[in-house]
Amino acid sequence: MMPTELERNISEVDRRIRAAEQASGRAAGAVSLLAVSKTKTSELVRQAHGFGLSAFGENYAQEMAEKAAVLADLPLSWHFIGPIQSNKTALIAEVSDWVHSIDRLKVARRLNEQRPGDKAPLNVLVQINTSNEDSKSGVRPDAAPELMAAINELPGLRLRGLMTIPAATTNQTAQREPFRQLSELMASLSDSLPQLDTLSMGMSGDLEAAVSEGANIVRVGTDIFGARYN
Ligand SMILES: *Cc1c(COP(=O)(O)O)cnc(C)c1O
């Protein structure tokens, strides 16, 4: 990918986010952009940082750790957004600033134990399986309160909110439904967990729907870095 194309993609995604904020009466800057850099090179991440991005999302622990090491000279934050294998939690706890994909207490406990003491508590989101019957990832909404109450007791973690990956659809009305469900779940959890402030929802194909339903972080890969081939 040419740097000029990358720069153009980033400004187009920014423009879409700002337009969606405005269309739904959200404050300007209420939504932040997480650039999903999985399978893309460290060099491309470096260029994206040059065009104003500083938060990057990765799905594979080893790949994230390698990029973080190569790019240690830059002030980046790393968000782990992929399925979490128990044998990868140490690497994730050491490298990440955020984890979006917690779906069981065992993994949360391991991340808590393995978070280095000299680092700030790890920001975590619980992944919810909203309307996506095909997906095996994420906890059912009715199981969220108990899991979140337990995570909230872990001092190495800072519980911030919820994440979801709905089934892909191009129908705008259908896109909004799982995002509304996530927003409502967060509102109901906020009575007992008032610190919750982050909804991670919306990707390249549905970020407008997510912003209109209250997203705080949108996770965009393809529309920034181009298609993934591996
Ligand atoms: C790959 C991925 C994304 C980015 O999806 P695009 O459609 O390429 O924007 C967002 N979130 C998660 C969890 C992903 O795995």
XYZ file of N, CA and C and ligand atoms in Angstrom:
705
model
N 0.845 -1.198 0.000
C 0.000 0.000 0.000
C 0.880 1.247 0.000
N 0.529 2.237 -0.837
C 1.287 3.484 -0.890
C 0.902 4.375 0.300
N 1.902 5.108 0.839
C 1.596 6.008 1.963
C 0.450 6.980 1.657
N 0.378 7.454 0.403
C -0.699 8.407 0.085
C -2.076 7.751 0.217
N -2.146 6.466 -0.156
C -3.422 5.751 -0.047
C -3.785 5.557 1.430
N -2.788 5.212 2.235
C -3.018 5.038 3.672
C -3.533 6.341 4.285
N -2.886 7.442 3.926
C -3.290 8.740 4.477
C -4.729 9.071 4.070
N -5.052 8.800 2.825
C -6.406 9.058 2.319
C -7.415 8.181 3.066
N -7.096 6.909 3.249
C -8.018 6.007 3.969
C -8.280 6.490 5.384
N -7.206 6.910 6.068
C -7.360 7.364 7.455
C -8.238 8.612 7.501
N -8.025 9.563 6.574
C -8.879 10.757 6.662
C -10.318 10.442 6.297
N -10.526 9.476 5.403
C -11.903 9.097 5.062
C -12.611 8.430 6.267
N -11.911 7.550 6.958
C -12.521 6.903 8.135
C -12.799 7.958 9.216
N -11.849 8.862 9.428
C -12.075 9.962 10.379
C -13.313 10.768 10.010
N -13.408 11.074 8.726
C -14.554 11.860 8.248
C -15.859 11.110 8.535
N -15.879 9.804 8.272
C -17.098 9.011 8.520
C -17.475 9.023 10.002
N -16.459 8.886 10.867
C -16.749 8.887 12.311
C -17.328 10.237 12.736
N -16.697 11.331 12.290
C -17.180 12.675 12.672
C -18.583 12.915 12.138
N -18.843 12.470 10.904
C -20.179 12.652 10.313
C -21.216 11.866 11.117
N -20.855 10.641 11.523
C -21.800 9.819 12.287
C -22.048 10.420 13.669
N -20.988 10.963 14.288
C -21.164 11.634 15.583
C -22.174 12.776 15.432
N -21.963 13.573 14.392
C -22.808 14.735 14.192
C -24.254 14.321 13.904
N -24.410 13.309 13.045
C -25.756 12.873 12.651
C -26.555 12.352 13.832
N -25.851 11.813 14.850
C -26.597 11.240 15.969
C -26.519 12.105 17.218
N -26.047 13.325 17.057
C -26.025 14.244 18.187
C -24.997 13.908 19.251
N -23.989 13.138 18.885
C -22.911 12.845 19.830
C -21.926 14.020 19.810
N -21.195 14.192 20.901
C -20.182 15.247 20.951
C -19.064 14.936 19.950
N -18.497 15.985 19.352
C -17.375 15.783 18.439
C -16.204 15.195 19.216
N -15.633 14.108 18.726
C -14.512 13.477 19.410
C -14.939 12.459 20.462
N -16.233 12.174 20.553
C -16.720 11.193 21.543
C -16.268 9.770 21.199
N -15.989 9.546 19.917
C -15.648 8.196 19.457
C -14.175 8.148 19.077
N -13.449 7.164 19.601
C -12.055 7.069 19.168
C -11.854 5.880 18.235
N -10.851 6.038 17.410
C -10.575 5.081 16.344
C -9.456 4.139 16.766
N -9.782 2.848 16.782
C -8.769 1.819 16.990
C -8.449 1.226 15.626
N -7.206 1.362 15.198
C -6.788 0.852 13.886
C -6.387 -0.616 14.036
N -7.108 -1.502 13.362
C -6.846 -2.936 13.499
C -5.764 -3.343 12.494
N -4.593 -3.630 13.042
C -3.410 -3.821 12.191
C -3.012 -5.288 12.031
N -3.881 -6.215 12.448
C -3.547 -7.648 12.333
C -3.158 -8.005 10.898
N -2.158 -8.815 10.761
C -1.562 -9.291 9.494
C -0.803 -8.197 8.725
N -0.858 -6.970 9.174
C -0.160 -5.885 8.467
C 1.205 -5.639 9.116
N 2.128 -5.054 8.348
C 3.508 -4.937 8.822
C 3.698 -3.820 9.846
N 4.771 -3.940 10.624
C 5.150 -2.875 11.570
C 5.399 -1.565 10.827
N 5.956 -1.676 9.628
C 6.256 -0.472 8.857
C 4.965 0.292 8.537
N 3.923 -0.453 8.196
C 2.636 0.186 7.903
C 2.047 0.841 9.163
N 2.233 0.189 10.308
C 1.773 0.768 11.569
C 2.538 2.070 11.842
N 3.846 2.048 11.589
C 4.663 3.253 11.777
C 4.150 4.401 10.898
N 3.839 4.082 9.655
C 3.311 5.113 8.749
C 1.968 5.631 9.255
N 1.110 4.714 9.723
C -0.211 5.129 10.224
C -0.052 6.061 11.428
N 0.946 5.773 12.274
C 1.234 6.674 13.393
C 1.644 8.051 12.873
N 2.408 8.067 11.812
C 2.794 9.338 11.186
C 1.592 10.133 10.680
N 0.504 9.427 10.383
C -0.724 10.101 9.930
C -1.713 10.279 11.074
N -1.226 10.227 12.301
C -2.046 10.640 13.447
C -2.659 9.540 14.288
N -2.482 8.261 13.931
C -3.087 7.191 14.736
C -2.133 6.731 15.827
N -2.682 6.379 16.992
C -1.793 5.900 18.053
C -2.300 4.649 18.761
N -3.521 4.212 18.470
C -4.065 3.001 19.110
C -4.245 1.923 18.045
N -3.678 0.742 18.313
C -3.692 -0.333 17.329
C -4.237 -1.609 17.951
N -5.017 -2.343 17.141
C -5.653 -3.571 17.603
C -5.063 -4.785 16.928
N -4.831 -5.830 17.713
C -4.232 -7.073 17.190
C -5.005 -8.279 17.714
N -5.018 -9.347 16.913
C -5.736 -10.580 17.283
C -4.844 -11.714 17.741
N -3.550 -11.608 17.483
C -2.642 -12.712 17.805
C -1.568 -12.177 18.745
N -1.392 -12.845 19.902
C -0.514 -12.319 20.947
C 0.926 -12.158 20.459
N 1.422 -13.193 19.777
C 2.810 -13.155 19.321
C 3.038 -12.017 18.325
N 2.105 -11.871 17.418
C 2.221 -10.810 16.407
C 2.190 -9.424 17.074
N 1.322 -9.257 18.051
C 1.257 -7.983 18.769
C 2.577 -7.701 19.494
N 3.116 -8.731 20.164
C 4.358 -8.542 20.924
C 5.514 -8.165 19.997
N 5.558 -8.783 18.841
C 6.643 -8.467 17.897
C 6.547 -7.028 17.408
N 5.338 -6.614 17.033
C 5.182 -5.231 16.552
C 5.472 -4.233 17.669
N 4.982 -4.518 18.871
C 5.215 -3.599 19.991
C 6.709 -3.437 20.245
N 7.477 -4.523 20.104
C 8.922 -4.447 20.330
C 9.596 -3.617 19.245
N 9.242 -3.856 17.995
C 9.857 -3.124 16.875
C 9.518 -1.636 16.944
N 8.332 -1.320 17.468
C 7.839 0.065 17.457
C 7.908 0.715 18.839
N 8.779 0.158 19.710
C 8.855 0.647 21.095
C 9.259 2.113 21.183
N 9.834 2.666 20.135
C 10.219 4.087 20.143
C 9.017 5.021 19.967
N 7.849 4.479 19.615
C 6.669 5.321 19.390
C 5.698 5.218 20.577
N 4.971 6.303 20.877
C 4.000 6.273 21.987
C 2.680 5.652 21.532
N 2.651 4.323 21.387
C 1.455 3.634 20.880
C 0.735 2.933 22.023
N -0.563 2.715 21.855
C -1.238 1.798 22.779
C -1.708 0.587 21.982
N -1.594 -0.579 22.624
C -1.914 -1.857 21.986
C -3.147 -2.459 22.616
N -4.124 -2.795 21.760
C -5.393 -3.368 22.210
C -5.480 -4.792 21.684
N -5.619 -5.747 22.603
C -5.782 -7.128 22.175
C -7.267 -7.387 21.964
N -7.646 -7.799 20.738
C -9.076 -7.925 20.405
C -9.458 -9.329 19.945
N -8.524 -10.269 19.965
C -8.796 -11.610 19.440
C -9.187 -12.605 20.520
N -9.552 -13.808 20.093
C -9.831 -14.873 21.066
C -8.595 -15.117 21.934
N -8.807 -15.369 23.235
C -7.671 -15.497 24.155
C -7.453 -16.957 24.539
N -6.292 -17.476 24.167
C -5.907 -18.815 24.613
C -5.213 -18.673 25.963
N -5.507 -19.602 26.872
C -4.935 -19.504 28.221
C -3.409 -19.453 28.213
N -2.777 -20.146 27.279
C -1.306 -20.172 27.281
C -0.689 -18.903 26.691
N -1.517 -17.933 26.276
C -1.002 -16.670 25.742
C -1.260 -15.495 26.686
N -1.837 -15.763 27.851
C -2.231 -14.641 28.705
C -1.034 -13.855 29.239
N 0.108 -14.524 29.476
C 1.260 -13.802 30.042
C 1.743 -12.733 29.061
N 1.843 -13.126 27.796
C 2.283 -12.186 26.762
C 1.285 -11.034 26.632
N 0.018 -11.368 26.633
C -1.023 -10.342 26.513
C -0.976 -9.392 27.718
N -0.798 -9.947 28.907
C -0.759 -9.115 30.127
C 0.447 -8.179 30.135
N 1.553 -8.616 29.525
C 2.762 -7.794 29.514
C 2.695 -6.676 28.480
N 2.113 -6.974 27.322
C 2.229 -6.043 26.194
C 1.038 -5.099 26.054
N -0.170 -5.577 26.369
C -1.372 -4.799 26.032
C -1.602 -3.642 26.998
N -2.271 -2.626 26.484
C -2.835 -1.572 27.320
C -4.312 -1.840 27.581
N -4.939 -2.522 26.601
C -6.359 -2.861 26.682
C -6.544 -4.295 26.179
N -7.539 -4.990 26.754
C -7.999 -6.273 26.217
C -9.512 -6.170 26.050
N -9.995 -6.405 24.819
C -11.429 -6.236 24.519
C -12.207 -7.541 24.588
N -11.518 -8.676 24.716
C -12.148 -9.957 24.388
C -12.185 -10.935 25.563
N -12.382 -10.406 26.776
C -12.502 -11.296 27.940
C -13.863 -11.993 27.881
N -13.866 -13.307 27.955
C -15.158 -14.005 27.935
C -15.258 -15.096 29.002
N -14.248 -15.175 29.876
C -14.390 -16.103 31.009
C -13.485 -15.682 32.153
N -13.892 -16.072 33.369
C -13.192 -15.627 34.566
C -11.780 -16.192 34.632
N -11.589 -17.406 34.140
C -10.265 -18.022 34.186
C -9.223 -17.130 33.488
N -9.583 -16.632 32.324
C -8.673 -15.775 31.568
C -8.442 -14.448 32.305
N -9.500 -13.882 32.863
C -9.356 -12.630 33.609
C -8.426 -12.826 34.807
N -8.561 -13.945 35.504
C -7.698 -14.216 36.666
C -6.246 -14.342 36.257
N -6.000 -15.026 35.141
C -4.616 -15.175 34.676
C -4.021 -13.823 34.280
N -4.789 -13.014 33.568
C -4.300 -11.682 33.180
C -4.002 -10.840 34.422
N -4.854 -10.945 35.419
C -4.664 -10.220 36.672
C -3.358 -10.634 37.357
N -3.130 -11.955 37.427
C -1.914 -12.448 38.089
C -0.666 -12.103 37.305
N -0.789 -12.072 35.985
C 0.392 -11.922 35.140
C 0.667 -10.466 34.732
N -0.206 -9.547 35.100
C 0.038 -8.143 34.783
C 1.251 -7.680 35.574
N 2.306 -7.165 34.908
C 3.496 -6.743 35.648
C 3.160 -5.637 36.660
N 3.760 -5.743 37.852
C 3.456 -4.813 38.936
C 3.841 -3.374 38.651
N 4.773 -3.162 37.725
C 5.205 -1.791 37.434
C 4.336 -1.138 36.358
N 3.299 -1.835 35.901
C 2.414 -1.242 34.895
C 1.077 -0.906 35.518
N 0.382 0.055 34.895
C -0.968 0.410 35.340
C -1.866 -0.805 35.155
N -2.960 -0.888 35.926
C -3.900 -1.987 35.712
C -4.311 -2.058 34.236
N -4.507 -3.280 33.781
C -4.882 -3.532 32.390
C -6.358 -3.164 32.180
N -6.618 -2.307 31.197
C -8.005 -1.943 30.874
C -8.673 -3.124 30.181
N -9.830 -3.546 30.682
C -10.476 -4.703 30.070
C -11.956 -4.460 29.760
N -12.375 -5.121 28.683
C -13.772 -5.137 28.260
C -14.222 -6.589 28.212
N -15.470 -6.817 28.525
C -16.037 -8.160 28.412
C -16.740 -8.268 27.059
N -16.409 -9.339 26.331
C -17.014 -9.550 25.019
C -18.364 -10.243 25.170
N -19.381 -9.627 24.584
C -20.750 -10.140 24.692
C -21.184 -10.742 23.362
N -21.774 -11.905 23.420
C -22.379 -12.517 22.240
C -23.792 -11.954 22.135
N -23.957 -10.955 21.273
C -25.275 -10.309 21.149
C -26.145 -11.168 20.245
N -26.438 -10.692 19.054
C -27.410 -11.425 18.232
C -26.790 -12.536 17.401
N -25.495 -12.744 17.575
C -24.784 -13.606 16.625
C -24.811 -15.071 17.050
N -25.829 -15.790 16.597
C -25.977 -17.184 17.016
C -24.844 -18.086 16.538
N -24.210 -17.695 15.430
C -23.132 -18.533 14.877
C -21.843 -18.399 15.672
N -21.716 -17.308 16.406
C -20.438 -17.034 17.047
C -20.313 -17.797 18.360
N -19.156 -18.363 18.564
C -18.906 -19.044 19.829
C -18.200 -18.122 20.811
N -17.826 -16.928 20.352
C -17.111 -16.028 21.262
C -18.060 -15.103 21.985
N -17.695 -14.805 23.198
C -18.464 -13.849 23.967
C -19.419 -14.530 24.920
N -19.709 -13.843 26.015
C -20.645 -14.399 26.992
C -22.055 -13.935 26.661
N -23.032 -14.735 27.045
C -24.422 -14.330 26.848
C -24.725 -13.152 27.756
N -25.581 -12.225 27.269
C -25.881 -11.034 28.075
C -26.311 -11.370 29.504
N -27.069 -12.447 29.670
C -27.562 -12.727 31.029
C -26.469 -13.248 31.965
N -25.329 -13.645 31.401
C -24.220 -14.100 32.245
C -23.243 -12.962 32.563
N -23.436 -11.810 31.945
C -22.477 -10.709 32.102
C -22.397 -10.148 33.530
N -23.537 -9.922 34.210
C -23.429 -9.275 35.530
C -22.538 -10.036 36.511
N -22.686 -11.355 36.560
C -21.902 -12.146 37.505
C -20.415 -12.136 37.135
N -20.123 -12.328 35.850
C -18.727 -12.309 35.399
C -18.087 -10.950 35.687
N -18.829 -9.891 35.427
C -18.250 -8.559 35.604
C -18.043 -8.220 37.069
N -18.962 -8.655 37.920
C -18.777 -8.418 39.362
C -17.501 -9.105 39.840
N -17.224 -10.301 39.328
C -16.015 -11.028 39.745
C -14.756 -10.348 39.193
N -14.791 -9.916 37.945
C -13.629 -9.243 37.348
C -13.324 -7.949 38.092
N -14.386 -7.277 38.527
C -14.227 -6.000 39.215
C -13.439 -6.115 40.521
N -13.323 -7.327 41.051
C -12.562 -7.540 42.288
C -11.060 -7.712 42.038
N -10.635 -7.811 40.777
C -9.233 -8.133 40.474
C -8.406 -6.849 40.355
N -7.428 -6.635 41.241
C -6.739 -5.337 41.296
C -5.846 -5.045 40.086
N -5.426 -6.085 39.385
C -4.555 -5.857 38.215
C -5.319 -5.479 36.959
N -6.648 -5.529 37.057
C -7.482 -5.200 35.900
C -8.347 -3.990 36.209
N -8.598 -3.182 35.191
C -9.522 -2.051 35.334
C -10.684 -2.283 34.371
N -11.806 -2.658 34.911
C -12.970 -3.017 34.101
C -13.602 -1.750 33.513
N -13.656 -1.652 32.192
C -14.099 -0.426 31.521
C -15.409 -0.547 30.755
N -15.781 -1.788 30.313
C -17.026 -1.857 29.549
C -17.187 -3.130 28.759
N -17.808 -2.999 27.595
C -18.240 -4.153 26.801
C -17.790 -4.037 25.348
N -17.676 -5.203 24.727
C -17.352 -5.272 23.299
C -18.253 -6.306 22.646
N -18.573 -6.111 21.358
C -19.288 -7.159 20.622
C -18.874 -7.172 19.155
N -19.016 -8.347 18.549
C -18.786 -8.527 17.104
C -20.058 -9.170 16.537
N -20.989 -8.372 16.039
C -22.225 -8.961 15.532
C -22.002 -9.683 14.201
N -22.979 -10.489 13.815
C -22.946 -11.096 12.483
C -22.955 -9.972 11.446
N -22.185 -10.152 10.370
C -22.104 -9.107 9.352
C -23.420 -9.025 8.570
N -23.884 -7.799 8.378
C -25.039 -7.565 7.505
C -24.889 -6.171 6.917
N -25.431 -5.969 5.700
C -25.341 -4.626 5.111
C -26.615 -3.830 5.394
N -27.613 -4.475 6.001
C -28.864 -3.778 6.306
C -28.674 -2.866 7.524
N -28.850 -1.572 7.307
C -28.535 -0.586 8.350
C -29.388 -0.758 9.609
N -30.656 -1.093 9.423
C -31.527 -1.283 10.579
C -31.101 -2.512 11.369
N -30.791 -3.582 10.651
C -30.346 -4.812 11.312
C -28.997 -4.603 12.001
N -28.145 -3.771 11.421
C -26.841 -3.490 12.032
C -27.006 -2.847 13.402
N -28.015 -2.016 13.554
C -28.147 -1.269 14.813
C -28.616 -2.120 15.969
N -29.339 -3.189 15.692
C -29.995 -3.969 16.748
C -29.016 -4.503 17.814
N -27.958 -5.235 17.414
C -27.036 -5.737 18.445
C -26.289 -4.608 19.162
N -26.060 -3.514 18.471
C -25.370 -2.388 19.112
C -26.273 -1.749 20.159
N -27.567 -1.658 19.841
C -28.506 -1.118 20.826
C -28.568 -2.042 22.041
N -28.562 -3.346 21.769
C -28.597 -4.338 22.852
C -27.386 -4.155 23.781
N -26.200 -3.923 23.184
C -24.988 -3.758 23.993
C -25.071 -2.491 24.845
N -25.571 -1.412 24.225
C -25.746 -0.141 24.932
C -26.691 -0.295 26.125
N -27.772 -1.016 25.898
C -28.754 -1.189 26.973
C -28.182 -2.051 28.096
N -27.419 -3.063 27.710
C -26.781 -3.908 28.724
C -25.828 -3.070 29.574
N -25.046 -2.220 28.910
C -24.107 -1.376 29.653
C -24.850 -0.445 30.600
N -25.956 0.132 30.135
C -26.737 1.031 30.995
C -27.244 0.275 32.223
N -27.677 -0.966 32.036
C -28.208 -1.704 33.185
C -27.096 -2.118 34.153
N -25.894 -2.360 33.630
C -24.773 -2.733 34.494
C -24.219 -1.537 35.269
N -24.450 -0.344 34.729
C -23.845 0.856 35.313
C -24.356 1.175 36.711
N -25.533 0.642 37.072
C -26.029 0.864 38.430
C -25.057 0.293 39.465
N -24.580 -0.933 39.201
C -23.662 -1.541 40.179
C -22.196 -1.290 39.830
N -21.903 -0.919 38.579
C -20.515 -0.673 38.151
C -20.441 0.711 37.493
N -20.511 1.774 38.321
C -20.630 3.122 37.739
C -19.407 3.580 36.936
N -18.274 2.860 37.068
C -17.076 3.299 36.342
C -17.087 2.913 34.866
N -18.041 2.100 34.438
C -18.043 1.633 33.045
C -18.197 2.819 32.094
N -17.272 2.948 31.133
C -17.314 4.108 30.240
C -16.989 3.778 28.787
N -16.883 2.484 28.444
C -16.412 2.163 27.095
C -17.236 1.068 26.426
N -17.793 1.414 25.261
C -18.443 0.434 24.388
C -17.588 0.300 23.139
N -17.013 -0.884 22.929
C -16.197 -1.137 21.742
C -17.066 -1.866 20.730
N -17.509 -1.141 19.709
C -18.396 -1.760 18.708
C -18.352 -0.961 17.416
N -18.461 -1.707 16.293
C -18.405 -1.085 14.973
C -17.070 -1.374 14.307
N -17.146 -1.807 13.030
C -15.951 -2.114 12.242
C -16.097 -1.394 10.893
N -15.296 -1.772 9.905
C -15.328 -1.048 8.626
C -16.737 -0.928 8.061
N -17.507 -2.019 8.096
C -18.788 -2.051 7.398
C -19.973 -1.537 8.190
N -19.792 -1.287 9.491
C -20.970 -0.903 10.292
C -20.653 0.150 11.351
N -19.599 0.923 11.122
C -19.214 1.880 12.170
C -20.262 2.977 12.372
N -20.959 3.377 11.295
C -21.972 4.432 11.459
C -23.096 3.963 12.394
N -23.542 2.719 12.191
C -24.605 2.170 13.049
C -24.137 2.116 14.499
N -22.882 1.728 14.710
C -22.345 1.620 16.073
C -22.246 2.996 16.732
N -21.775 3.984 15.993
C -21.655 5.339 16.555
C -23.038 5.864 16.933
N -24.029 5.589 16.098
C -25.373 6.099 16.398
C -25.962 5.426 17.634
N -25.464 4.236 17.993
C -25.967 3.545 19.188
C -25.053 3.731 20.401
N -24.042 4.575 20.287
C -23.276 4.920 21.484
C -21.865 4.368 21.588
N -21.286 3.873 20.498
C -19.904 3.376 20.546
C -18.948 4.450 21.066
N -17.946 4.022 21.836
C -16.852 4.925 22.229
C -15.573 4.599 21.473
N -15.430 3.318 21.093
C -14.281 2.894 20.287
C -14.832 2.132 19.090
N -14.426 2.501 17.880
C -14.706 1.680 16.706
C -13.401 1.026 16.265
N -13.484 -0.230 15.831
C -12.298 -1.021 15.475
C -12.259 -1.214 13.967
N -11.363 -0.498 13.292
C -11.399 -0.492 11.828
C -10.094 -1.027 11.250
N -10.202 -2.096 10.462
C -9.036 -2.676 9.805
C -9.043 -2.412 8.310
N -9.918 -3.124 7.593
C -9.947 -3.099 6.124
C -9.984 -1.688 5.537
N -10.824 -0.817 6.057
C -10.972 0.495 5.435
C -9.786 1.418 5.719
N -8.874 1.000 6.593
C -7.635 1.752 6.797
C -6.479 1.107 6.038
N -6.280 -0.180 6.286
C -5.079 -0.857 5.770
C -5.324 -1.687 4.514
N -6.557 -1.760 4.036
C -6.870 -2.573 2.879
C -7.235 -3.992 3.284
N -7.612 -4.799 2.291
C -8.049 -6.175 2.552
C -6.915 -6.988 3.136
N -7.309 -8.037 3.900
C -6.311 -8.975 4.450
C -6.317 -10.240 3.620
N -5.151 -10.732 3.292
C -5.064 -11.900 2.418
C -4.627 -13.158 3.139
N -4.245 -13.013 4.415
C -3.816 -14.231 5.119
C -4.545 -14.363 6.443
C -10.429 -7.958 12.254
C -11.259 -7.334 13.306
C -11.779 -6.024 13.172
C -11.606 -5.188 11.922
O -12.533 -5.576 10.950
P -12.622 -4.811 9.549
O -13.893 -5.309 8.970
O -11.415 -5.202 8.755
O -12.658 -3.353 9.822
C -12.476 -5.490 14.236
N -12.680 -6.194 15.374
C -12.210 -7.448 15.542
C -12.452 -8.151 16.819
C -11.502 -8.055 14.514
O -11.059 -9.313 14.682
